[in-house]
Coordinates of C-alpha atoms in Angstrom, one line a residue:
M113 CA 0.0 0.0 0.0
N114 CA 2.9 2.4 0.9
K115 CA 4.5 1.7 -2.4
T116 CA 1.2 2.5 -4.2
I117 CA 0.9 5.9 -2.4
I118 CA 4.5 6.8 -3.2
A119 CA 4.0 6.0 -6.9
L120 CA 0.9 8.2 -7.0
L121 CA 2.7 11.1 -5.3
I122 CA 5.6 10.8 -7.8
A123 CA 3.2 10.8 -10.8
F124 CA 1.4 13.8 -9.3
N125 CA 4.7 15.7 -8.9
I126 CA 5.7 14.9 -12.5
I127 CA 2.3 16.1 -13.8
S128 CA 2.6 19.3 -11.7
I129 CA 6.1 20.0 -13.0
S130 CA 5.1 19.4 -16.6
L131 CA 2.1 21.8 -16.3
A132 CA 4.2 24.4 -14.6
A133 CA 6.8 24.2 -17.4
T134 CA 4.1 24.4 -20.0
S135 CA 2.4 27.4 -18.5
S136 CA 5.8 29.3 -18.2
V137 CA 6.3 29.1 -21.9
C138 CA 3.3 31.1 -23.1
T139 CA -0.3 32.0 -22.2
T140 CA -3.5 31.2 -24.1
Y141 CA -6.7 33.1 -24.7
C142 CA -9.5 32.7 -22.1
P143 CA -12.2 30.4 -23.7
A144 CA -15.6 31.7 -24.8
N145 CA -18.1 32.7 -22.0
T146 CA -15.2 33.5 -19.6
K147 CA -13.1 36.7 -19.0
S148 CA -9.9 38.0 -17.4
A149 CA -8.2 41.4 -16.9
D150 CA -6.3 41.1 -20.2
G151 CA -8.3 38.3 -21.9
Y152 CA -5.5 35.7 -21.4
D153 CA -5.4 32.6 -19.1
T154 CA -2.6 33.3 -16.7
D155 CA -1.9 29.7 -15.8
G156 CA -2.6 28.1 -19.1
L157 CA -5.1 25.7 -17.5
G158 CA -8.3 27.8 -17.5
G159 CA -7.8 28.8 -13.8
G160 CA -6.9 32.4 -14.6
C161 CA -10.3 33.0 -16.3
T162 CA -13.6 33.8 -14.6
K163 CA -16.9 32.4 -15.9
C164 CA -19.4 35.0 -17.2
D165 CA -22.5 35.5 -14.9
A166 CA -25.8 33.8 -15.9
G167 CA -27.5 36.2 -18.4
S168 CA -24.2 37.1 -20.1
S169 CA -21.6 35.7 -22.5
S170 CA -18.3 36.5 -24.2
T171 CA -16.1 35.5 -27.1
A172 CA -12.6 33.9 -26.6
G173 CA -10.0 36.3 -25.2
S174 CA -12.5 38.8 -23.7
T175 CA -11.9 41.2 -20.8
T176 CA -15.6 41.7 -20.1
C177 CA -18.9 39.8 -20.5
T178 CA -21.9 41.1 -22.6
P179 CA -25.5 40.8 -21.4
C180 CA -27.7 38.5 -23.5
S181 CA -29.9 40.4 -26.0
I182 CA -33.7 40.6 -25.7
N183 CA -35.3 37.2 -26.4
Y184 CA -32.0 35.5 -25.6
Y185 CA -30.9 34.0 -22.2
S186 CA -28.2 32.0 -20.5
A187 CA -29.3 30.0 -17.5
T188 CA -26.0 29.2 -15.7
P189 CA -22.6 30.9 -15.3
G190 CA -20.3 30.2 -18.2
S191 CA -23.1 29.2 -20.6
P192 CA -23.7 30.9 -24.0
C193 CA -26.7 33.1 -24.8
I194 CA -29.3 31.1 -26.7
A195 CA -32.6 32.1 -28.3
C196 CA -35.8 31.8 -26.2
P197 CA -37.8 28.6 -27.0
A198 CA -40.7 28.9 -29.5
G199 CA -43.7 30.6 -27.9
T200 CA -41.7 32.3 -25.1
Y201 CA -39.9 35.6 -24.8
N202 CA -38.3 38.1 -22.4
T203 CA -38.4 41.9 -22.4
A204 CA -34.9 43.0 -21.2
T205 CA -31.2 42.2 -21.8
G206 CA -29.2 40.1 -19.4
Q207 CA -31.9 37.5 -18.7
T208 CA -31.5 34.0 -17.3
S209 CA -34.8 32.7 -18.6
C210 CA -37.7 33.5 -20.9
P211 CA -40.7 33.6 -18.5
K212 CA -43.3 35.2 -20.8
A213 CA -45.5 33.1 -23.1
Y214 CA -46.7 34.3 -26.5
T215 CA -50.4 34.0 -27.5
A216 CA -50.9 31.6 -30.4
C217 CA -52.2 33.3 -33.6
A218 CA -55.9 32.7 -34.1
A219 CA -57.3 30.7 -37.0
G220 CA -57.4 32.8 -40.1
T221 CA -54.1 34.6 -39.2
S222 CA -50.4 33.7 -39.3
S223 CA -47.0 35.0 -38.2
A224 CA -43.4 33.9 -38.8
T225 CA -43.5 31.9 -35.5
G226 CA -47.2 31.2 -35.2
F227 CA -47.4 33.4 -32.1
D228 CA -48.3 37.0 -31.3
D229 CA -45.6 39.1 -29.6
G230 CA -48.1 40.5 -27.0
T231 CA -48.9 43.6 -29.0
G232 CA -51.8 42.1 -30.9
T233 CA -50.3 43.3 -34.3
V234 CA -47.9 40.5 -35.3
C235 CA -50.5 37.9 -36.4
I236 CA -51.6 39.0 -39.9
K237 CA -55.0 38.1 -41.4
C238 CA -54.9 35.6 -44.3
L239 CA -55.7 37.3 -47.7
Q240 CA -58.9 36.5 -49.5
G241 CA -58.5 33.1 -51.2
Y242 CA -56.3 31.8 -48.4
Y243 CA -57.1 30.3 -44.9
S244 CA -55.3 29.0 -41.8
A245 CA -55.8 27.1 -38.6
A246 CA -54.6 28.4 -35.2
Q247 CA -50.9 28.9 -34.6
A248 CA -50.1 29.0 -38.3
T249 CA -46.8 30.2 -39.7
T250 CA -48.2 30.6 -43.2
C251 CA -51.7 30.8 -44.8
T252 CA -52.8 28.1 -47.3
A253 CA -54.2 28.8 -50.7
C254 CA -57.8 27.6 -51.2
P255 CA -58.1 24.3 -53.0
N256 CA -58.7 24.6 -56.8
G257 CA -62.3 25.5 -57.5
T258 CA -63.0 27.0 -54.1
T259 CA -62.5 30.4 -52.4
N260 CA -63.7 32.6 -49.5
T261 CA -65.2 36.1 -49.5
A262 CA -63.0 37.9 -47.0
S263 CA -59.6 38.1 -45.5
G264 CA -59.0 36.3 -42.2
S265 CA -60.9 33.2 -43.2
T266 CA -60.6 29.8 -41.6
N267 CA -61.9 27.8 -44.6
C268 CA -62.9 28.1 -48.2
P269 CA -66.7 27.5 -48.4
V270 CA -67.4 29.1 -51.8
T271 CA -67.5 26.8 -54.8
L272 CA -66.2 28.6 -58.0
T273 CA -67.7 28.2 -61.5
P274 CA -65.4 26.6 -64.1
C275 CA -64.3 28.8 -67.0
A276 CA -66.6 28.1 -70.1
A277 CA -65.2 26.5 -73.2
G278 CA -63.3 29.2 -75.3
T279 CA -62.0 30.9 -72.2
Y280 CA -59.3 30.2 -69.6
S281 CA -57.7 31.3 -66.3
S282 CA -54.7 30.4 -64.2
T283 CA -56.9 28.0 -62.1
G284 CA -59.4 27.0 -64.7
F285 CA -62.1 28.7 -62.6
D286 CA -63.8 32.1 -62.3
N287 CA -62.9 34.0 -59.1
G288 CA -66.6 34.8 -58.3
T289 CA -66.6 38.1 -60.2
G290 CA -67.8 36.7 -63.5
S291 CA -64.9 38.5 -65.3
Y292 CA -61.8 36.5 -64.3
C293 CA -61.9 34.0 -67.2
T294 CA -60.3 35.4 -70.4
K295 CA -61.3 34.6 -74.0
C296 CA -58.9 32.6 -76.1
P297 CA -57.4 34.9 -78.8
Q298 CA -58.2 34.3 -82.5
G299 CA -56.3 31.2 -83.8
Q300 CA -56.5 29.5 -80.4
Y301 CA -59.3 27.5 -78.7
S302 CA -60.1 25.7 -75.4
A303 CA -62.5 23.3 -73.6
A304 CA -64.2 24.1 -70.3
Q305 CA -62.1 24.6 -67.1
A306 CA -59.0 25.4 -69.2
T307 CA -55.8 26.9 -67.6
S308 CA -54.5 27.8 -71.1
C309 CA -55.6 27.9 -74.8
N310 CA -54.5 25.5 -77.6
Y311 CA -53.2 26.8 -80.9
C312 CA -55.2 25.7 -83.9
P313 CA -53.8 22.7 -85.8
N314 CA -51.6 23.6 -88.8
G315 CA -53.7 24.6 -91.8
T316 CA -56.8 25.6 -89.7
T317 CA -58.0 28.7 -87.8
N318 CA -61.1 30.4 -86.4
S319 CA -62.6 33.8 -87.1
A320 CA -63.0 35.2 -83.6
S321 CA -61.6 35.1 -80.0
G322 CA -63.4 32.9 -77.5
S323 CA -63.6 30.0 -79.9
T324 CA -64.1 26.4 -78.9
N325 CA -62.7 24.9 -82.1
C326 CA -60.9 25.8 -85.4
P327 CA -63.4 25.3 -88.3
V328 CA -61.7 27.4 -90.9
T329 CA -59.4 25.6 -93.4
L330 CA -56.4 27.8 -94.5
T331 CA -55.0 27.9 -98.0
P332 CA -51.4 26.6 -98.4
C333 CA -48.8 29.1 -99.5
A334 CA -48.1 28.9 -103.2
A335 CA -44.8 27.7 -104.6
G336 CA -42.3 30.6 -104.5
T337 CA -43.7 31.9 -101.2
Y338 CA -43.5 30.8 -97.5
S339 CA -44.9 31.6 -94.0
L340 CA -44.3 30.5 -90.5
T341 CA -46.9 27.7 -90.8
G342 CA -46.8 27.1 -94.5
F343 CA -50.4 28.5 -94.8
D344 CA -52.0 31.8 -95.5
N345 CA -53.9 33.3 -92.5
G346 CA -57.0 34.0 -94.5
T347 CA -56.0 37.6 -95.5
G348 CA -54.3 36.6 -98.7
S349 CA -51.2 38.6 -97.8
Y350 CA -49.6 36.4 -95.0
C351 CA -47.4 34.3 -97.4
T352 CA -44.1 36.1 -98.3
K353 CA -42.2 35.8 -101.6
C354 CA -38.8 34.0 -101.5
P355 CA -36.0 36.6 -102.2
Q356 CA -33.9 36.5 -105.4
G357 CA -31.4 33.6 -105.2
Q358 CA -33.9 31.4 -103.2
Y359 CA -36.9 29.3 -104.1
S360 CA -39.7 27.1 -102.6
A361 CA -42.3 24.5 -103.3
A362 CA -46.0 25.0 -102.1
Q363 CA -46.8 25.1 -98.4
A364 CA -43.2 26.0 -97.5
T365 CA -42.2 27.3 -94.0
S366 CA -38.8 28.6 -95.4
C367 CA -37.1 29.2 -98.7
N368 CA -34.1 27.2 -100.1
Y369 CA -30.9 28.8 -101.4
C370 CA -30.2 28.1 -105.1
P371 CA -27.6 25.3 -105.7
N372 CA -24.0 26.6 -106.1
G373 CA -23.5 28.0 -109.6
T374 CA -27.2 28.7 -110.2
T375 CA -29.6 31.6 -109.4
N376 CA -32.9 33.1 -110.5
S377 CA -33.7 36.6 -111.7
A378 CA -36.6 37.6 -109.5
S379 CA -38.2 37.1 -106.1
G380 CA -41.0 34.5 -105.7
S381 CA -39.2 31.9 -107.9
T382 CA -40.0 28.2 -107.8
N383 CA -36.6 27.2 -109.2
C384 CA -33.1 28.4 -110.1
P385 CA -32.8 28.3 -114.0
V386 CA -29.9 30.7 -114.4
T387 CA -26.4 29.2 -114.6
L388 CA -23.7 31.5 -113.1
T389 CA -20.2 32.1 -114.6
P390 CA -17.3 30.7 -112.4
C391 CA -14.8 33.2 -111.1
A392 CA -11.7 33.4 -113.3
A393 CA -8.2 32.3 -112.0
G394 CA -6.7 35.1 -109.9
T395 CA -10.1 36.0 -108.4
Y396 CA -12.5 34.5 -105.9
S397 CA -16.0 34.9 -104.3
S398 CA -17.8 33.2 -101.4
T399 CA -19.4 30.7 -103.8
G400 CA -16.7 30.6 -106.5
F401 CA -19.1 32.1 -109.0
D402 CA -20.1 35.5 -110.3
N403 CA -23.7 36.6 -109.3
G404 CA -24.5 37.6 -112.8
T405 CA -23.4 41.3 -112.4
G406 CA -19.8 40.7 -113.6
S407 CA -18.4 42.4 -110.6
Y408 CA -19.0 39.9 -107.8
C409 CA -15.7 38.1 -108.1
T410 CA -12.8 39.9 -106.3
Q411 CA -9.1 39.9 -107.3
C412 CA -6.7 38.2 -105.0
P413 CA -4.5 40.8 -103.2
K414 CA -0.8 41.2 -103.8
G415 CA 1.1 38.3 -102.1
Q416 CA -1.8 35.9 -102.7
Y417 CA -3.0 33.9 -105.7
S418 CA -5.7 31.6 -107.1
A419 CA -4.3 29.2 -109.7
A420 CA -7.7 27.8 -110.9
A421 CA -11.1 29.2 -111.7
Q422 CA -14.0 29.0 -109.3
A423 CA -11.9 29.7 -106.2
I424 CA -13.7 30.6 -102.9
T425 CA -10.4 31.9 -101.2
C426 CA -6.9 33.0 -102.3
T427 CA -3.7 31.2 -101.3
P428 CA -0.8 33.1 -99.7
C429 CA 2.4 32.9 -101.7
A430 CA 5.0 30.3 -100.5
K431 CA 7.7 31.5 -98.2
G432 CA 10.4 33.5 -100.1
T433 CA 8.1 34.2 -103.0
T434 CA 5.6 36.9 -104.0
N435 CA 3.9 38.5 -107.0
A436 CA 3.9 42.0 -108.3
A437 CA 0.2 42.8 -108.6
S438 CA -3.3 41.8 -107.4
G439 CA -5.3 39.3 -109.4
S440 CA -2.3 36.9 -109.9
T441 CA -2.5 33.3 -110.7
N442 CA 0.9 32.4 -109.2
C443 CA 3.9 33.9 -107.3
P444 CA 6.9 34.1 -109.7
V445 CA 9.0 36.7 -107.8
N446 CA 11.7 35.2 -105.5
L447 CA 12.3 37.4 -102.4
T448 CA 15.8 38.2 -100.9
P449 CA 16.5 36.7 -97.5
C450 CA 17.1 39.1 -94.6
V451 CA 20.8 39.5 -94.0
A452 CA 22.5 38.4 -90.8
G453 CA 21.8 40.9 -88.0
T454 CA 18.2 41.6 -89.3
Y455 CA 14.9 39.9 -89.2
S456 CA 11.3 40.0 -90.5
A457 CA 8.1 38.0 -89.9
T458 CA 8.9 35.7 -92.9
G459 CA 12.7 36.0 -92.8
F460 CA 12.6 37.6 -96.3
D461 CA 12.5 41.2 -97.6
D462 CA 9.3 42.2 -99.3
G463 CA 11.2 43.6 -102.4
S464 CA 11.3 47.1 -101.0
G465 CA 14.7 46.7 -99.4
S466 CA 13.4 48.2 -96.1
F467 CA 11.2 45.4 -94.8
C468 CA 14.0 43.6 -92.7
T469 CA 14.5 45.2 -89.3
K470 CA 17.9 45.4 -87.5
C471 CA 18.4 43.4 -84.3
S472 CA 18.6 45.7 -81.2
Q473 CA 21.7 46.0 -79.0
G474 CA 22.3 42.9 -77.0
T475 CA 20.7 40.6 -79.6
Y476 CA 21.9 39.0 -82.9
S477 CA 20.6 36.9 -85.8
A478 CA 21.8 34.8 -88.7
A479 CA 20.5 35.3 -92.3
Q480 CA 16.8 34.7 -93.0
A481 CA 15.8 35.1 -89.3
T482 CA 12.3 35.7 -88.1
T483 CA 13.4 36.8 -84.6
C484 CA 16.6 38.0 -82.9
T485 CA 18.3 35.9 -80.2
P486 CA 19.6 37.5 -76.9
C487 CA 23.3 37.4 -76.4
P488 CA 24.6 34.4 -74.3
T489 CA 25.6 34.9 -70.6
N490 CA 28.8 37.0 -70.2
F491 CA 28.7 38.2 -73.9
W492 CA 27.4 41.4 -75.5
N493 CA 27.5 43.5 -78.6
D494 CA 27.5 47.3 -78.7
N495 CA 25.6 47.9 -81.9
S496 CA 22.2 47.1 -83.4
G497 CA 22.2 44.9 -86.5
S498 CA 24.8 42.5 -85.1
S499 CA 25.3 39.0 -86.3
S500 CA 27.1 37.8 -83.2
C501 CA 28.0 38.8 -79.6
P502 CA 31.8 39.0 -79.6
K503 CA 32.3 41.2 -76.5
A504 CA 33.1 39.3 -73.3
V505 CA 31.5 41.1 -70.3
T506 CA 31.5 40.6 -66.5
Q507 CA 28.4 40.3 -64.3
C508 CA 27.7 42.8 -61.5
A509 CA 29.1 41.5 -58.2
A510 CA 26.7 40.1 -55.6
G511 CA 25.3 43.0 -53.6
T512 CA 25.0 45.2 -56.6
Y513 CA 22.8 45.5 -59.7
S514 CA 22.5 47.2 -63.1
T515 CA 19.9 47.5 -65.8
S516 CA 21.4 44.7 -67.7
G517 CA 23.1 42.9 -64.8
Y518 CA 26.5 43.5 -66.4
T519 CA 29.4 45.8 -65.7
F520 CA 29.1 47.7 -69.1
D521 CA 26.1 49.4 -67.3
T522 CA 26.9 51.1 -64.0
C523 CA 26.6 48.6 -61.1
N524 CA 24.8 50.2 -58.2
P525 CA 25.0 49.0 -54.5
C526 CA 21.9 47.5 -52.9
N527 CA 20.5 49.6 -50.0
A528 CA 20.4 48.4 -46.4
G529 CA 17.6 45.9 -46.0
Q530 CA 18.2 44.5 -49.5
Y531 CA 20.5 42.0 -51.1
S532 CA 21.4 40.5 -54.6
S533 CA 23.2 37.7 -56.2
A534 CA 25.8 38.2 -59.0
G535 CA 24.4 39.5 -62.3
A536 CA 21.2 40.9 -60.7
K537 CA 19.0 43.4 -62.5
A538 CA 17.4 44.5 -59.3
C539 CA 17.9 44.1 -55.5
L540 CA 15.5 42.0 -53.4
P541 CA 14.2 42.8 -49.9
C542 CA 15.6 40.8 -47.1
P543 CA 13.2 37.9 -46.3
A544 CA 11.2 38.0 -43.0
G545 CA 13.4 36.7 -40.2
T546 CA 16.5 38.2 -41.6
A547 CA 18.0 41.7 -41.7
S548 CA 21.0 43.7 -43.2
N549 CA 22.1 47.1 -42.0
V550 CA 24.8 47.5 -44.6
T551 CA 24.8 48.4 -48.3
S552 CA 26.0 46.0 -51.0
A553 CA 24.9 42.9 -49.1
A554 CA 25.1 39.6 -50.9
S555 CA 22.8 38.0 -48.3
C556 CA 20.8 38.9 -45.2
P557 CA 21.9 37.3 -41.9
A558 CA 19.2 35.4 -39.9
C559 CA 17.8 37.2 -36.8
P560 CA 19.4 36.2 -33.5
N561 CA 17.5 33.9 -31.0
L562 CA 14.1 35.3 -29.8
K563 CA 14.2 38.2 -32.3
W564 CA 12.3 38.5 -35.6
S565 CA 11.9 41.0 -38.5
N566 CA 9.5 41.8 -41.3
A567 CA 10.7 41.6 -45.0
G568 CA 13.1 44.4 -46.0
S569 CA 14.3 45.1 -42.5
T570 CA 17.7 46.6 -41.5
T571 CA 17.5 45.2 -37.9
C572 CA 15.6 42.5 -36.0
T573 CA 13.5 44.5 -33.5
I574 CA 10.5 42.2 -33.0
D575 CA 10.6 40.3 -29.7
V576 CA 9.3 36.7 -30.1
R577 CA 9.6 33.4 -28.2
Q578 CA 10.1 29.9 -29.4
C579 CA 7.1 27.7 -29.8
P580 CA 6.8 25.2 -26.9
A581 CA 7.3 21.5 -27.5
G582 CA 4.2 19.9 -29.1
F583 CA 3.6 23.1 -31.2
F584 CA 5.1 24.4 -34.4
S585 CA 5.4 27.7 -36.4
K586 CA 6.4 28.3 -40.0
N587 CA 8.3 31.3 -38.8
N588 CA 11.3 29.1 -38.1
G589 CA 9.7 27.8 -35.0
Y590 CA 9.1 31.2 -33.5
D591 CA 5.8 32.6 -32.2
S592 CA 4.3 35.7 -34.0
D593 CA 3.7 37.4 -30.6
M594 CA 4.0 36.8 -26.9
H595 CA 0.8 34.9 -26.4
C596 CA 1.4 31.7 -28.6
T597 CA -1.3 32.7 -31.1
G598 CA 1.2 32.0 -33.9
C599 CA 2.1 28.5 -32.7
K600 CA -0.1 25.7 -33.8
K601 CA -0.5 22.4 -31.9
C602 CA 0.9 19.3 -33.6
D603 CA -1.7 16.9 -35.0
V604 CA -2.3 13.4 -33.7
N605 CA 0.4 10.9 -34.6
T606 CA 3.0 13.7 -34.8
Y607 CA 5.4 15.4 -32.3
S608 CA 7.8 18.4 -32.0
S609 CA 10.5 19.8 -29.7
T610 CA 10.8 23.4 -28.6
G611 CA 11.3 25.9 -31.5
S612 CA 10.1 23.6 -34.3
A613 CA 9.1 24.8 -37.7
T614 CA 7.2 21.6 -38.5
C615 CA 5.9 18.5 -36.6
T616 CA 7.5 15.1 -37.2
A617 CA 5.3 12.1 -38.1
C618 CA 5.4 8.9 -36.0
T619 CA 6.8 5.9 -37.9
N620 CA 6.0 2.2 -38.1
S621 CA 2.2 2.9 -37.7
R622 CA 2.8 4.2 -34.2
V623 CA 0.2 6.7 -32.7
S624 CA 0.4 9.8 -30.4
P625 CA -2.0 12.3 -29.1
A626 CA -2.2 15.9 -30.5
G627 CA 0.5 18.2 -29.0
S628 CA 3.0 15.4 -28.3
T629 CA 6.5 16.7 -27.3
S630 CA 8.9 13.9 -28.2
V631 CA 9.3 10.7 -30.3
T632 CA 8.8 8.6 -27.2
A633 CA 5.1 9.7 -27.2
C634 CA 4.7 7.6 -30.4
A635 CA 3.2 4.4 -28.9
C636 CA 2.2 1.1 -30.3
P637 CA -1.5 1.0 -31.3
A638 CA -4.1 -1.2 -29.6
N639 CA -3.5 -5.0 -29.6
T640 CA 0.2 -4.5 -30.5
S641 CA 3.4 -4.1 -28.4
G642 CA 7.0 -3.0 -28.8
P643 CA 9.9 -1.1 -27.2
S644 CA 9.1 2.3 -25.7
D645 CA 11.7 4.0 -27.9
G646 CA 8.9 5.5 -30.1
V647 CA 10.4 4.2 -33.4
S648 CA 10.6 0.4 -33.4
K649 CA 8.2 -1.8 -35.2
C650 CA 5.2 -3.0 -33.1
D651 CA 4.2 -6.7 -33.0
D652 CA 0.6 -8.0 -33.0
N653 CA 0.0 -9.5 -29.5
S654 CA -3.6 -10.5 -29.8
S655 CA -2.6 -14.2 -30.0
S656 CA -0.4 -14.0 -26.9
I657 CA -3.3 -12.4 -25.0
V658 CA -5.5 -15.4 -25.9
I659 CA -2.7 -17.8 -24.8
Q660 CA -2.2 -16.0 -21.5
F661 CA -6.0 -16.0 -20.8
S662 CA -6.1 -19.8 -21.6
L663 CA -3.2 -20.4 -19.2
I664 CA -5.0 -18.5 -16.4
L665 CA -8.2 -20.4 -17.1
L666 CA -6.3 -23.7 -16.9
A667 CA -4.7 -22.7 -13.6
L668 CA -8.0 -21.8 -12.1
I669 CA -9.5 -25.1 -13.2
T670 CA -6.5 -26.9 -11.7
I671 CA -6.9 -25.1 -8.3
F672 CA -10.6 -25.7 -8.1

């Protein structure tokens, strides 16, 4: 017994020391519905935070508690403010209950909750044509074919008259006024109790609105004309003539274009008897034919050609060739390649002698180039139109920069808080967590222990502390302030030591709780066993448990 008590005391002291060490590293926010003088838990265990009184609440990290709003309450200290149950309410802030009961809305009225708020004005009467039972949150539309005669109704006792044939309404019934059903327009019809009208079948119509059928037979559109239905509407002017270049048969809903190479000479045609002339070589049109005017075919522009008649497009001249005029059937002119040090979109001059452009300084080209190539590293040329880069140059030293990155331009020193590598065209700001207070820096030294800096800093002036074991921070293991808000707890099955930038995963399928502080926290999972070093492979011991249980059972049988 004495040994058991001693072991428990040792375990309690270890836990107390561990908790004291943890709380000395950093503080945490007080949880929601508690408060402290500065919003932080002074001992890290919740003991430094005071629960909010009943009737109030707070967010995490609060220095004060806020009274619950009207119609909200919190019944016990440290509990959140919640909405009053349906049918109850309170009339002041900071309440611990909702003692007042609402009156249910009467039948024929409704509200968002089904209750009145005590003023007698929240429950609204149902509109005419709607009804409700008591405590309703919405009013219900009267069933089809019924209605009521006033707002605030509890039922729909009035039976409506169906709309007569030839009329319609959204419900198929009159609303009791005798004028709610609308006549079907001419060209449409309906049966009784209709919610919409039907269009007359193709080729038929009627002569008036409010019709119950379509007794009039329409005349089909004649060949060479068309309409939306293929029929005249009875006026004799509804069918439209096909335009020139198109044709139709009788009862057409659209006109057909004349086949390629044919046309007609007038609108309203039933065929296309005119044969068109193909466009000559060197010209083109969208159809490959003239339209009969003699001016429809267009000459190919200079630099393009059509070798055969009846062309619908022109072909660009092959690379390095052209022609001297529009309307050409080939490209007999050979172009001169751009000389080395120049370029053009095709690599050739257009015959003018000025089409090829010189390469800019720092670039070069061979003959017949379509682009110029930048000079290789450490080489340069001083003139435009160069065919090579013969001049050896030196990069600007680390800590300096120039427009080109080379010494033939002036190399300028980087400012304090900046750095550069050799050959830089611009200086970069020192990364966060580093600083440089000198000019011409090739790198930025890391901040000393427990100090930090923002990007581009000349000194490390921000006081920080290392994240405790079991936590990590991407800021090289440092917290972003003095309250551990920048440190994140390690996930389950991972661990970290003090000042870690990442958490390390347990290996060999071992497991650990969130916030583990060392590899030894990685334990063997259930029904397995292994060394307590946190890394060795775990063995399945379920079979040994069965054997041990069997031996115990055998021993008991032997004893008894």
